[in-house]
PDB file of C-alpha atoms in Angstrom:
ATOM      1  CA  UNK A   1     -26.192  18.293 -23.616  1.00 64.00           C
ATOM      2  CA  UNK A   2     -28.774  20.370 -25.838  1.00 68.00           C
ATOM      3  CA  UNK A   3     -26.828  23.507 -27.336  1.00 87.00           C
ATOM      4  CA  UNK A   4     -29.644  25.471 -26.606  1.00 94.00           C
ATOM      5  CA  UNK A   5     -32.354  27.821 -24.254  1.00 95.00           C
ATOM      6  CA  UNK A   6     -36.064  28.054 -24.493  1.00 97.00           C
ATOM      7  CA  UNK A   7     -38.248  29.725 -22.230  1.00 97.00           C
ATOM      8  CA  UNK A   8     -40.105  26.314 -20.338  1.00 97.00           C
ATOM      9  CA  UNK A   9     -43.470  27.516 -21.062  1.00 97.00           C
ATOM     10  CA  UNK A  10     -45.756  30.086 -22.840  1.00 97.00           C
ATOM     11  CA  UNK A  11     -49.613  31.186 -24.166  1.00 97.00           C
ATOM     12  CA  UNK A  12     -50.656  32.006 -27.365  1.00 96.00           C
ATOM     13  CA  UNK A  13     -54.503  33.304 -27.914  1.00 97.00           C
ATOM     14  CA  UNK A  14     -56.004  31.150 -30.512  1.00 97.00           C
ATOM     15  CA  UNK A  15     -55.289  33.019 -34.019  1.00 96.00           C
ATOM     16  CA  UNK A  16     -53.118  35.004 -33.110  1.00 97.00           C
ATOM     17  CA  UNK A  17     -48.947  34.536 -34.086  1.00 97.00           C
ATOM     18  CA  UNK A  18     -47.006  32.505 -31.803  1.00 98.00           C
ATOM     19  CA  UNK A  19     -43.198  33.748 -31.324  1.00 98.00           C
ATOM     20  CA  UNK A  20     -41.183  30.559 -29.784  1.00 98.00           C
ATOM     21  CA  UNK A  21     -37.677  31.793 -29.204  1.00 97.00           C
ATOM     22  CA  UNK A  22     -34.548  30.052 -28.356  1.00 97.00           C
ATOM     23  CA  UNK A  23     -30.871  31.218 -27.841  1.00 96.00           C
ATOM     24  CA  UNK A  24     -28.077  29.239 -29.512  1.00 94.00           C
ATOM     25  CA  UNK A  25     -24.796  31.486 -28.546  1.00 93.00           C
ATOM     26  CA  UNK A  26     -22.698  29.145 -29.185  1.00 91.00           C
ATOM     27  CA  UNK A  27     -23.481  27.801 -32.437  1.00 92.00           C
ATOM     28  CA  UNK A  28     -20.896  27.235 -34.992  1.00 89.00           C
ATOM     29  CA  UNK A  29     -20.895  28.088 -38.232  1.00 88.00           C
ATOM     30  CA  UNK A  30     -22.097  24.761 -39.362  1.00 87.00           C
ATOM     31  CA  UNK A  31     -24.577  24.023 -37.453  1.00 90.00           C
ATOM     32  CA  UNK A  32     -27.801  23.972 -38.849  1.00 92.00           C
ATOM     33  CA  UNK A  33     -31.062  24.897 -36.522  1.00 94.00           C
ATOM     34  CA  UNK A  34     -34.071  22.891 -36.634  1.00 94.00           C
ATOM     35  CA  UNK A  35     -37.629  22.762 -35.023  1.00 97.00           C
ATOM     36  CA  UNK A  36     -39.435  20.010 -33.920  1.00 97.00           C
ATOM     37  CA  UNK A  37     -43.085  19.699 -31.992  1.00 97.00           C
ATOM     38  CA  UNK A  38     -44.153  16.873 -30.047  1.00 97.00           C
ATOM     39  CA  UNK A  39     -47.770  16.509 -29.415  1.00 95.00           C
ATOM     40  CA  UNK A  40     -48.380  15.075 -26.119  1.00 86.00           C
ATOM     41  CA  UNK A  41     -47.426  10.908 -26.641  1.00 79.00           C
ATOM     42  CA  UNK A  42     -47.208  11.455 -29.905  1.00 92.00           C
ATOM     43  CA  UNK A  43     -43.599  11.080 -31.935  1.00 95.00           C
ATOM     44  CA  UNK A  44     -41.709  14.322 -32.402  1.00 95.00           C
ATOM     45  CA  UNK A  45     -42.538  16.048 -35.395  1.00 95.00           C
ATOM     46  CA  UNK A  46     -40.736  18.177 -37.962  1.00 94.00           C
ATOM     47  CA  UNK A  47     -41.447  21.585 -38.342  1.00 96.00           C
ATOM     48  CA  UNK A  48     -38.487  23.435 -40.227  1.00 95.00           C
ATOM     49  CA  UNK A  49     -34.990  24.171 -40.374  1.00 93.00           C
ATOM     50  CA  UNK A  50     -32.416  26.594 -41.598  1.00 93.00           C
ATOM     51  CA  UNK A  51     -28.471  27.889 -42.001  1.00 92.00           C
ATOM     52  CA  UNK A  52     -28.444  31.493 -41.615  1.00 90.00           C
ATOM     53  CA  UNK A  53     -31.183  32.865 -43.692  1.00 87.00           C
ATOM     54  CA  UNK A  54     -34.859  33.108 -42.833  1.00 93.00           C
ATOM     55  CA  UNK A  55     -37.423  30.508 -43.512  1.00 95.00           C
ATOM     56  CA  UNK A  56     -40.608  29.690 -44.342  1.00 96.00           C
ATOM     57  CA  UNK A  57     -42.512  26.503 -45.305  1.00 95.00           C
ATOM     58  CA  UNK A  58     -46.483  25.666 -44.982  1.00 94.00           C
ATOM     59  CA  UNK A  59     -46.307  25.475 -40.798  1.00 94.00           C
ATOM     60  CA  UNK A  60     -44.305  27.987 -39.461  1.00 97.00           C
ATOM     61  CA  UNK A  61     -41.464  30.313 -40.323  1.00 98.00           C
ATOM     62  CA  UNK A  62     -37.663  30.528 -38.830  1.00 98.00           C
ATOM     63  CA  UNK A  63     -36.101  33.967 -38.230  1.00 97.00           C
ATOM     64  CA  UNK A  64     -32.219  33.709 -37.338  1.00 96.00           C
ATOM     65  CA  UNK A  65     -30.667  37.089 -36.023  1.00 95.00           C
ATOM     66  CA  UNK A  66     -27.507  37.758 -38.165  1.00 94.00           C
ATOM     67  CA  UNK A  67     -25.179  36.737 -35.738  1.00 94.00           C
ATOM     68  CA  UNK A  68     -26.957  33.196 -35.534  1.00 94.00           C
ATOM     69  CA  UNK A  69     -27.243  33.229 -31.519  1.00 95.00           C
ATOM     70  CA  UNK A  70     -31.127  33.657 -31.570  1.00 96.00           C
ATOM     71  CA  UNK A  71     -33.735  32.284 -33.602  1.00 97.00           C
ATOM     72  CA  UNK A  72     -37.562  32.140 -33.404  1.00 97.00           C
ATOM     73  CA  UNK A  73     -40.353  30.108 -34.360  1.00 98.00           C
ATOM     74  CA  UNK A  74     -43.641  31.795 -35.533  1.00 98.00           C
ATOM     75  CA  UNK A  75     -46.580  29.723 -36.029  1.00 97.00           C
ATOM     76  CA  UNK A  76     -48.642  32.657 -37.943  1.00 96.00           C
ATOM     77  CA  UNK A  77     -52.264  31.779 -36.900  1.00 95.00           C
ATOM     78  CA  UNK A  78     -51.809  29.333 -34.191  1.00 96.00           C
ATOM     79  CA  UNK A  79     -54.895  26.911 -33.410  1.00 97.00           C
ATOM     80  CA  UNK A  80     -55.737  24.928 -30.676  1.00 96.00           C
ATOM     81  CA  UNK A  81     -54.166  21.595 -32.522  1.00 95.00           C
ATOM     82  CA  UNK A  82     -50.772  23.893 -31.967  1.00 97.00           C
ATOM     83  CA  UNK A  83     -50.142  23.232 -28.155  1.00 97.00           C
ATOM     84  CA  UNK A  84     -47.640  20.654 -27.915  1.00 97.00           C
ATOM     85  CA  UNK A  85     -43.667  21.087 -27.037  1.00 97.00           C
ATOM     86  CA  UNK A  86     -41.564  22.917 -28.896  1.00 98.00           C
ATOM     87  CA  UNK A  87     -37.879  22.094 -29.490  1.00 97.00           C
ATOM     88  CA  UNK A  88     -35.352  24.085 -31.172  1.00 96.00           C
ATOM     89  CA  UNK A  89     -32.081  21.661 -32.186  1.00 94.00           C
ATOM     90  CA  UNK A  90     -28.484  22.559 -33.575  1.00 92.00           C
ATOM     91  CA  UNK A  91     -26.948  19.829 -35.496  1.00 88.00           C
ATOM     92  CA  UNK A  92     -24.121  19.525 -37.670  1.00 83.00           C
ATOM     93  CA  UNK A  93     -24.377  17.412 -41.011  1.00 76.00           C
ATOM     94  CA  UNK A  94     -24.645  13.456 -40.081  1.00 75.00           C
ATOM     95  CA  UNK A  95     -25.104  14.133 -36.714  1.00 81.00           C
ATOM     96  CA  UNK A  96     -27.588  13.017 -34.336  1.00 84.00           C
ATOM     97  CA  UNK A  97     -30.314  15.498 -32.656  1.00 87.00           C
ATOM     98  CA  UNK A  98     -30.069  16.275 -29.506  1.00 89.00           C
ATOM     99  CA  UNK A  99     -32.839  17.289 -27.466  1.00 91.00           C
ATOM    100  CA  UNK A 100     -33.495  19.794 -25.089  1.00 91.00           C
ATOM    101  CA  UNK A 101     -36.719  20.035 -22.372  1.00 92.00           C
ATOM    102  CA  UNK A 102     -38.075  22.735 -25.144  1.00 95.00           C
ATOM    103  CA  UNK A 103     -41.064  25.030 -24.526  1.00 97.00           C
ATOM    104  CA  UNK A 104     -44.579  23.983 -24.321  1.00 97.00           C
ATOM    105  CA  UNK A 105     -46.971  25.912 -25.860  1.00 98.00           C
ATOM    106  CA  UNK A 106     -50.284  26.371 -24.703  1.00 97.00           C
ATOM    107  CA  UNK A 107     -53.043  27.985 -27.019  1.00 97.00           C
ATOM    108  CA  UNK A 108     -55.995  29.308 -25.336  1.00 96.00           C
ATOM    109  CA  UNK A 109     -59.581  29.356 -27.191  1.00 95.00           C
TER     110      UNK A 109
ATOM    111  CA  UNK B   1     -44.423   5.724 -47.823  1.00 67.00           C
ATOM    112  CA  UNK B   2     -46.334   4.890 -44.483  1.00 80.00           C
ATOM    113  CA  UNK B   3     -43.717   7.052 -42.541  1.00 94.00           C
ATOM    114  CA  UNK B   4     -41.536   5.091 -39.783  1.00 97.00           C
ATOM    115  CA  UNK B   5     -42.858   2.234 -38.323  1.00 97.00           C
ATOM    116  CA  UNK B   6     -42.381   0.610 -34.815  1.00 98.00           C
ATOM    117  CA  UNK B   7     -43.973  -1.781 -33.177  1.00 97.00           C
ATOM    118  CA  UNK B   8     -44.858  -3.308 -30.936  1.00 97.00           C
ATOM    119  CA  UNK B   9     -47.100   0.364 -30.031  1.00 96.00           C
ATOM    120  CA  UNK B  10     -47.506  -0.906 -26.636  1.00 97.00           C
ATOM    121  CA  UNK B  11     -45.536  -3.511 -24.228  1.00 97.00           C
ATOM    122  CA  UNK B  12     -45.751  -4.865 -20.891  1.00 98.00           C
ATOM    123  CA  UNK B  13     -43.418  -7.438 -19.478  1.00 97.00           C
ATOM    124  CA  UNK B  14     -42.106  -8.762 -16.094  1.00 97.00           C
ATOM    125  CA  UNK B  15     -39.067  -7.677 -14.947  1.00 97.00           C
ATOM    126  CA  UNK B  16     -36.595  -9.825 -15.985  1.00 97.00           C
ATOM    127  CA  UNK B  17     -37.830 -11.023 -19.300  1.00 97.00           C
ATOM    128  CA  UNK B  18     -36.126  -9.609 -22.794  1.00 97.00           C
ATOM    129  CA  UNK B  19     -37.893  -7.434 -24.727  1.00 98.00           C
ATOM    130  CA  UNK B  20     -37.355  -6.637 -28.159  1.00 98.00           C
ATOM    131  CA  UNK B  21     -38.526  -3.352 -30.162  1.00 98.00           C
ATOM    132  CA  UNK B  22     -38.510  -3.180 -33.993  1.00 98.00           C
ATOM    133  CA  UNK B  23     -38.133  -0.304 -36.065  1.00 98.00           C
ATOM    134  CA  UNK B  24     -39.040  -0.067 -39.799  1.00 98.00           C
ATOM    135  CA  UNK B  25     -37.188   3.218 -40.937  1.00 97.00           C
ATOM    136  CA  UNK B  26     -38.325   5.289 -44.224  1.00 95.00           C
ATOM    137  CA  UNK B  27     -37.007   3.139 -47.353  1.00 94.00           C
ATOM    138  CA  UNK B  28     -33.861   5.278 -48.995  1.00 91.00           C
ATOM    139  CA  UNK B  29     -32.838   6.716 -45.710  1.00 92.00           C
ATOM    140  CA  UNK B  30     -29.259   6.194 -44.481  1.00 91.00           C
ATOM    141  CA  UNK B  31     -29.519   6.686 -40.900  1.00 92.00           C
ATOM    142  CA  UNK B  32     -31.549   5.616 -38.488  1.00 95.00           C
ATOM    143  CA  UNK B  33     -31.532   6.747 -34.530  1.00 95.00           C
ATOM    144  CA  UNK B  34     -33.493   5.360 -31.409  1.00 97.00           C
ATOM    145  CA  UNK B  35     -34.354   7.423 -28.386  1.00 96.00           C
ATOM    146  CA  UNK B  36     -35.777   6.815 -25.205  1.00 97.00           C
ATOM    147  CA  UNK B  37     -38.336   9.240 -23.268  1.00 96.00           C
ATOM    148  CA  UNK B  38     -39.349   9.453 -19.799  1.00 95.00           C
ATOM    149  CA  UNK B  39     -40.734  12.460 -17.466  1.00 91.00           C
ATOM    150  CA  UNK B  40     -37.358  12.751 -15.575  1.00 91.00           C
ATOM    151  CA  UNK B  41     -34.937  13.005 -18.362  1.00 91.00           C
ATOM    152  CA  UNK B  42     -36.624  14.198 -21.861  1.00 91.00           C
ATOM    153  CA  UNK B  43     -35.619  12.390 -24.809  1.00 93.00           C
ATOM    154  CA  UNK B  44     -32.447  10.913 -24.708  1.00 94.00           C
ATOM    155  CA  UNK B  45     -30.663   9.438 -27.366  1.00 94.00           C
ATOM    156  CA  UNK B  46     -29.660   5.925 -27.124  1.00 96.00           C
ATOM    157  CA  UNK B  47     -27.980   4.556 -30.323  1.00 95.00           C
ATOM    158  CA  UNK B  48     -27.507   5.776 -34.105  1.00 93.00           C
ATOM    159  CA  UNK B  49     -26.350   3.993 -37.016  1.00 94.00           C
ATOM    160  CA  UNK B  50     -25.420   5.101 -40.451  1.00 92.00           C
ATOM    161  CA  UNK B  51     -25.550   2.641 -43.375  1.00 93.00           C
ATOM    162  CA  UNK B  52     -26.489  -0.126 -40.802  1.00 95.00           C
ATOM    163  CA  UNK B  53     -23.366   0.513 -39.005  1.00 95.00           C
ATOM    164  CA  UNK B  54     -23.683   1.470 -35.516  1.00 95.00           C
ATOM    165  CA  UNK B  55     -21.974   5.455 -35.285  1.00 92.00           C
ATOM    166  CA  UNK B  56     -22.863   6.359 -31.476  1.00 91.00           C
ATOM    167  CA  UNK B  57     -23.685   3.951 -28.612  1.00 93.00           C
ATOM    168  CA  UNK B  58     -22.289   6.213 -25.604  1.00 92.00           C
ATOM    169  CA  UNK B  59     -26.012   6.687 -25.183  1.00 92.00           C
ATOM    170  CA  UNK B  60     -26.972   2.970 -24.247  1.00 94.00           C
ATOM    171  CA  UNK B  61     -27.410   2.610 -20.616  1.00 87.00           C
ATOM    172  CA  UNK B  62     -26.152  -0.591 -19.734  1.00 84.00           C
ATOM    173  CA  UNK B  63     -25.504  -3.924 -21.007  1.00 91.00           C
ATOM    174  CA  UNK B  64     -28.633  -5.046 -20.630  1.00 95.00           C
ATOM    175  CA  UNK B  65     -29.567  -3.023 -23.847  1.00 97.00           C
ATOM    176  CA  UNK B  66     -28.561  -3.968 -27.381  1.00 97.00           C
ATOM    177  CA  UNK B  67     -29.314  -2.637 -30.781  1.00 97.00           C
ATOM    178  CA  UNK B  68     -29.208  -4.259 -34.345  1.00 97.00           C
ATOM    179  CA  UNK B  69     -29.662  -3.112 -37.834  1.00 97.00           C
ATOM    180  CA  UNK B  70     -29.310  -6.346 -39.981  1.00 96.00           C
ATOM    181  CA  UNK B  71     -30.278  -4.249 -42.989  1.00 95.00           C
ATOM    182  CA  UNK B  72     -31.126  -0.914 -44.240  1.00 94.00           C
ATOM    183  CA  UNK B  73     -34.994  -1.562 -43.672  1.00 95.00           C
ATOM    184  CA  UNK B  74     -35.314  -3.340 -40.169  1.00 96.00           C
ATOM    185  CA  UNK B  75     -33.763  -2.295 -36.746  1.00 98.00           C
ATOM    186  CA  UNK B  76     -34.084  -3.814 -33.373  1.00 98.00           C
ATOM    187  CA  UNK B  77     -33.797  -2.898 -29.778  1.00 98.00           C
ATOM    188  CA  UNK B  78     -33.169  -5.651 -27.123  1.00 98.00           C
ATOM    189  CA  UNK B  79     -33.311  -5.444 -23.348  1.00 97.00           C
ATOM    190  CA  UNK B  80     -32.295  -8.528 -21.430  1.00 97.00           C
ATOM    191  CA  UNK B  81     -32.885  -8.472 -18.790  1.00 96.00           C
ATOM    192  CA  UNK B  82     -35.774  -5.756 -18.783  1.00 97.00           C
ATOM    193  CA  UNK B  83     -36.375  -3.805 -15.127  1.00 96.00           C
ATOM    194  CA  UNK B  84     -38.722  -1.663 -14.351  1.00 97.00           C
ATOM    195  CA  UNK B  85     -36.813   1.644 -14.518  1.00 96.00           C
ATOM    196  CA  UNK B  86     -36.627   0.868 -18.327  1.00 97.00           C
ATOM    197  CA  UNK B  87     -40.380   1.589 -18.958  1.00 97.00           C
ATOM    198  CA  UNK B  88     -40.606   4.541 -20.806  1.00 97.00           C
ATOM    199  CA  UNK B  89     -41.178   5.167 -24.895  1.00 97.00           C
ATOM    200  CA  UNK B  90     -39.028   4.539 -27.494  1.00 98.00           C
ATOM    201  CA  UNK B  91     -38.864   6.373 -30.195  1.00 98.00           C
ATOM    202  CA  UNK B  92     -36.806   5.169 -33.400  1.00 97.00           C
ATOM    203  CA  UNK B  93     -36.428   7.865 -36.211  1.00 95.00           C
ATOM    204  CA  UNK B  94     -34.767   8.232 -39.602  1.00 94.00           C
ATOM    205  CA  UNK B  95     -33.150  10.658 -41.700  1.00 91.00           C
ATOM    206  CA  UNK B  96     -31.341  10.655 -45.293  1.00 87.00           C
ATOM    207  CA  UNK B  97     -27.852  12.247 -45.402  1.00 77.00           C
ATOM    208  CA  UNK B  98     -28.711  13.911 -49.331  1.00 67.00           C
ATOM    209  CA  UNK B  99     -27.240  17.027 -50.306  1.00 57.00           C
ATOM    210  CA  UNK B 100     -28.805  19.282 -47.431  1.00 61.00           C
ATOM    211  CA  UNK B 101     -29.084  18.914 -43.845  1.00 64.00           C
ATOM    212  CA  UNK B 102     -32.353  16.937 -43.854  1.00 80.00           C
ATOM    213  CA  UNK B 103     -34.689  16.335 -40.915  1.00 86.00           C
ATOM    214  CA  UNK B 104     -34.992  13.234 -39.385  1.00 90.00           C
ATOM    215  CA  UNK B 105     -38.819  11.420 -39.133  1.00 93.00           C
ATOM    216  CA  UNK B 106     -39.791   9.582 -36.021  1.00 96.00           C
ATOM    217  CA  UNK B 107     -42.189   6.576 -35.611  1.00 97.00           C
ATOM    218  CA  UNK B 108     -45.225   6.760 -33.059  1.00 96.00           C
ATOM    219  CA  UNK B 109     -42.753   5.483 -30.794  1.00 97.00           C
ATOM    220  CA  UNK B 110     -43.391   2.165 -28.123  1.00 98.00           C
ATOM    221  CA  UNK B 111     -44.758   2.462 -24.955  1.00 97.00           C
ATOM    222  CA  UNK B 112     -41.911  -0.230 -22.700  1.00 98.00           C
ATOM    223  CA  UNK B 113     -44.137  -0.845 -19.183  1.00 98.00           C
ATOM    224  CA  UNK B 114     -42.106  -3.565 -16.932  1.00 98.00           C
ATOM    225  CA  UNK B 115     -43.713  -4.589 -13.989  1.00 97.00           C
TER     226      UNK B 115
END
């Protein structure tokens, strides 16, 4: 069973940021979170991933609260190409990736 | 590197007859997963192997499903005999176990239609 909660479904207003969250209370301290997309029949894609400190790559940034229960997504300027489902993962090292329904993400022009 | 291949991208068989899905993973990576998604239950994970050897199968349905990694660069997924609540897409997807906790890349997946 996924390890974690997302909201089923939200909007986002083309260019503007889009905040995905997801709640992971019971993480352990190993457990690495990571964020995929899936574009409708598409494979899922990766998006980023992190330990415990914030990230930020070319897509998106990850915020994790300090006590690693919460995390969330933000696509800075999100475009139309953005809407797709959204799945936040917690794996351990060498483990497989288990996913959840995630949140689909609708931006509107 | 062309990413993870799979193929065939789309498949339609008669109930009953075997089908077999192949699975080029990412050359250098160590492990290499397959998953299965349908409307009713998300993506599921069916198999994962490490080093060719087979780590997890407490995903695989039923007999009638098999997997194979003969080497580090081909995988296979066999049903025999296929039904129709096996159509779905399969997704195989790869990953290298390197110093960090790296993300795994998925293939375009197969589209399984038994009729």
């Amino acid at each position: 069973d996924a390890k974690t909660t997302q909201p089923p479904s939200m909007d986002c207003a083309e260019g503007r940021a889009a905040n995905l969250p997801c709640n992971h209370s019971t993480i352990s301290g190993n457990e690495y979170v990571y964020w995929y997309r899936q574009i409708h029949s598409q494979g899922p894609q990766y998006i980023i991933h992190g330990l415990k400190n914030n990230e930020t790559n070319e897509m998106a940034s990850l915020i994790i609260t300090e006590d690693r229960k919460s995390s969330t997504l933000i696509l800075p300027h999100a475009t139309l190409r953005d809407t797709a489902v959204y799945y936040c993962i917690v794996r351990v090292y060498g483990q497989n990736f288990v996913f959840g329904p995630g949140t689909r993400l609708s931006v509107l022009p | 590197d062309a990413g993870v291949i799979q193929s065939p991208r789309h498949e339609v068989t008669e109930m009953g007859q075997e089908v077999t899905l192949r699975c080029k993973p990412i050359s250098g990576h160590d492990y290499l997963f397959w998953y299965r998604q349908t409307m009713m239950r998300g993506l599921e994970l069916l198999i994962y192997f490490n080093n060719n050897v087979p780590i997890d199968d407490s995903g695989m349905p039923e007999d009638r499903f098999s997997a194979k990694m003969p080497n580090a660069s081909f995988s296979t997924l066999k049903i025999q005999p296929s039904e129709p609540r096996d159509s779905a897409v399969y997704f195989c997807a790869s990953s290298f176990a390197g110093q960090m906790n790296t993300e795994a890349f998925f293939g375009q997946g197969t589209r399984l239609t038994v009729v």
